[in-house]
Amino acid sequence: GFRGIARQAKEQLAKLQPDEKNYERRKDFLESVQVSANAACIFAERYAKLAEDLAQEATGERKAELLEIADRCRRVPAEPPMNFIEAVQAIWLTQAMVLIAYGDGSITAPGRVDQFLYPYYERDLKAGRITREQALEIIEEYYIKLATNIYFGPENVTIGGMDKDGEDATNEISYLFLEAHRDLKGLRNGLAVRINKKTPRDFLLKACEVHRVTAG
């Protein structure tokens, strides 16, 4: 999480010696890392406080939901995610901060989100903490958030492709993103599908099917 990044930068700064090459440049960089990482924690904390304030006026299921949001935003992205929904929350808040930093005229693609999220999904699914349908709904909500921040161009999500060992990297989250893209008619989001010789045929066919109904 960002709190760990700030801590690592602080530790590296403490080891830095004034007689080292590029001392001032490295010092400025490590200080700026701490400022940025701490700012990320403060940014998320504001959402936690807002959710708590709203919870005071809510009742029942909505109140519980807001308190869960507050707890989640207080954890991530300051700390490493513990489950699937926290991982999605961390990715989205980081994306939002980058867009604020770079401005409306930027394109900041989240990248290979299926690779980031799959380990959390797999663990939660095995532990009975989430269902496939719940994961799809979370991804669709994330997709909607991405679509609200398109100015210069789409913030492309990339799915499929290969891993570092040259093996196919398609996983269940890859399929869920295709389904979300289809269900939401693509919105204004870009979806990049990586194909290789080992890509499962059913994934390739589903990608073609989704493209047919969302392109244009």
CSV table of C-alpha atoms in Angstrom, one decimal, residues 76-193:
chain,number,residue,atom,x,y,z
A,76,VAL,CA,-6.9,0.9,1.0
A,77,PRO,CA,-5.0,2.0,-0.8
A,78,ALA,CA,-3.0,2.9,2.3
A,79,GLU,CA,-2.5,-0.8,3.1
A,80,PRO,CA,-2.4,-3.8,0.8
A,81,PRO,CA,-5.9,-5.1,-0.1
A,82,MET,CA,-7.2,-8.1,1.9
A,83,ASN,CA,-9.9,-9.2,-0.5
A,84,PHE,CA,-11.4,-8.7,-4.0
A,85,ILE,CA,-13.5,-5.7,-3.3
A,86,GLU,CA,-10.7,-3.9,-1.5
A,87,ALA,CA,-8.4,-4.6,-4.5
A,88,VAL,CA,-10.9,-3.0,-6.9
A,89,GLN,CA,-11.3,-0.1,-4.5
A,90,ALA,CA,-7.6,0.4,-4.3
A,91,ILE,CA,-7.2,0.3,-8.1
A,92,TRP,CA,-10.1,2.8,-8.6
A,93,LEU,CA,-8.9,5.3,-5.9
A,94,THR,CA,-5.4,5.2,-7.4
A,95,GLN,CA,-6.8,5.8,-10.9
A,96,ALA,CA,-8.8,8.8,-9.6
A,97,MET,CA,-5.8,10.3,-8.0
A,98,VAL,CA,-3.7,10.0,-11.1
A,99,LEU,CA,-6.4,11.6,-13.1
A,100,ILE,CA,-6.6,14.5,-10.7
A,101,ALA,CA,-2.8,14.9,-10.8
A,102,TYR,CA,-2.5,14.8,-14.6
A,103,GLY,CA,-5.7,16.7,-15.4
A,104,ASP,CA,-8.6,16.2,-17.8
A,105,GLY,CA,-6.4,16.1,-20.9
A,106,SER,CA,-4.7,12.9,-19.9
A,107,ILE,CA,-5.2,9.2,-20.7
A,108,THR,CA,-4.2,6.9,-17.9
A,109,ALA,CA,-5.0,3.3,-18.7
A,110,PRO,CA,-5.4,1.0,-15.7
A,111,GLY,CA,-3.5,-1.7,-17.6
A,112,ARG,CA,-3.9,-5.5,-17.1
A,113,VAL,CA,-6.5,-5.3,-14.3
A,114,ASP,CA,-7.5,-9.0,-14.7
A,115,GLN,CA,-3.9,-10.0,-13.7
A,116,PHE,CA,-4.0,-7.7,-10.7
A,117,LEU,CA,-7.4,-8.8,-9.5
A,118,TYR,CA,-7.4,-12.5,-10.1
A,119,PRO,CA,-5.5,-13.7,-7.0
A,120,TYR,CA,-7.9,-11.9,-4.8
A,121,TYR,CA,-10.9,-13.2,-6.6
A,122,GLU,CA,-9.6,-16.8,-6.5
A,123,ARG,CA,-9.0,-16.6,-2.8
A,124,ASP,CA,-12.4,-15.1,-2.0
A,125,LEU,CA,-14.2,-17.6,-4.2
A,126,LYS,CA,-12.5,-20.6,-2.5
A,127,ALA,CA,-13.3,-19.1,0.9
A,128,GLY,CA,-16.9,-18.5,0.1
A,129,ARG,CA,-16.5,-14.7,0.6
A,130,ILE,CA,-17.8,-13.9,-2.9
A,131,THR,CA,-19.7,-15.3,-5.8
A,132,ARG,CA,-19.1,-14.9,-9.5
A,133,GLU,CA,-22.3,-12.8,-9.8
A,134,GLN,CA,-21.1,-10.5,-7.0
A,135,ALA,CA,-17.7,-10.1,-8.6
A,136,LEU,CA,-19.3,-9.2,-11.9
A,137,GLU,CA,-21.4,-6.5,-10.2
A,138,ILE,CA,-18.3,-5.0,-8.6
A,139,ILE,CA,-16.5,-5.0,-11.9
A,140,GLU,CA,-19.5,-3.3,-13.6
A,141,GLU,CA,-19.5,-0.6,-10.9
A,142,TYR,CA,-15.8,-0.1,-11.5
A,143,TYR,CA,-16.4,0.1,-15.2
A,144,ILE,CA,-19.0,2.8,-14.7
A,145,LYS,CA,-16.6,4.8,-12.6
A,146,LEU,CA,-14.0,4.6,-15.3
A,147,ALA,CA,-16.5,5.9,-17.9
A,148,THR,CA,-17.2,9.0,-15.8
A,149,ASN,CA,-13.6,10.1,-16.2
A,150,ILE,CA,-13.1,10.1,-20.0
A,151,TYR,CA,-12.1,13.4,-21.5
A,152,PHE,CA,-9.3,13.1,-24.0
A,153,GLY,CA,-9.8,9.4,-24.6
A,154,PRO,CA,-10.8,6.1,-23.0
A,155,GLU,CA,-8.9,4.7,-20.0
A,156,ASN,CA,-8.2,1.3,-21.6
A,157,VAL,CA,-8.5,-1.9,-19.5
A,158,THR,CA,-6.3,-4.7,-20.9
A,159,ILE,CA,-7.3,-8.4,-20.5
A,160,GLY,CA,-5.8,-11.7,-21.6
A,161,GLY,CA,-2.4,-12.0,-23.1
A,162,MET,CA,0.6,-13.9,-21.7
A,163,ASP,CA,2.5,-14.0,-18.4
A,164,LYS,CA,6.2,-13.6,-17.9
A,165,ASP,CA,6.8,-17.3,-18.7
A,166,GLY,CA,5.1,-17.1,-22.0
A,167,GLU,CA,2.0,-19.0,-20.9
A,168,ASP,CA,-1.5,-17.8,-21.6
A,169,ALA,CA,-2.7,-15.4,-18.8
A,170,THR,CA,-6.4,-15.5,-19.5
A,171,ASN,CA,-8.4,-16.1,-16.3
A,172,GLU,CA,-11.9,-15.8,-14.9
A,173,ILE,CA,-11.6,-12.0,-14.4
A,174,SER,CA,-10.8,-11.7,-18.1
A,175,TYR,CA,-14.1,-13.3,-18.9
A,176,LEU,CA,-15.9,-11.1,-16.3
A,177,PHE,CA,-14.6,-8.0,-17.9
A,178,LEU,CA,-15.9,-9.1,-21.3
A,179,GLU,CA,-19.3,-9.7,-19.7
A,180,ALA,CA,-19.2,-6.3,-18.0
A,181,HIS,CA,-18.3,-4.6,-21.3
A,182,ARG,CA,-21.2,-6.4,-23.0
A,183,ASP,CA,-23.7,-5.8,-20.3
A,184,LEU,CA,-22.9,-2.1,-20.2
A,185,LYS,CA,-22.8,-1.7,-23.9
A,186,GLY,CA,-19.2,-0.7,-23.7
A,187,LEU,CA,-20.1,2.7,-22.3
A,188,ARG,CA,-17.2,4.9,-23.4
A,189,ASN,CA,-14.5,2.6,-22.1
A,190,GLY,CA,-11.8,1.0,-24.2
A,191,LEU,CA,-11.2,-2.7,-23.7
A,192,ALA,CA,-8.0,-4.1,-25.1
A,193,VAL,CA,-8.0,-7.9,-25.5
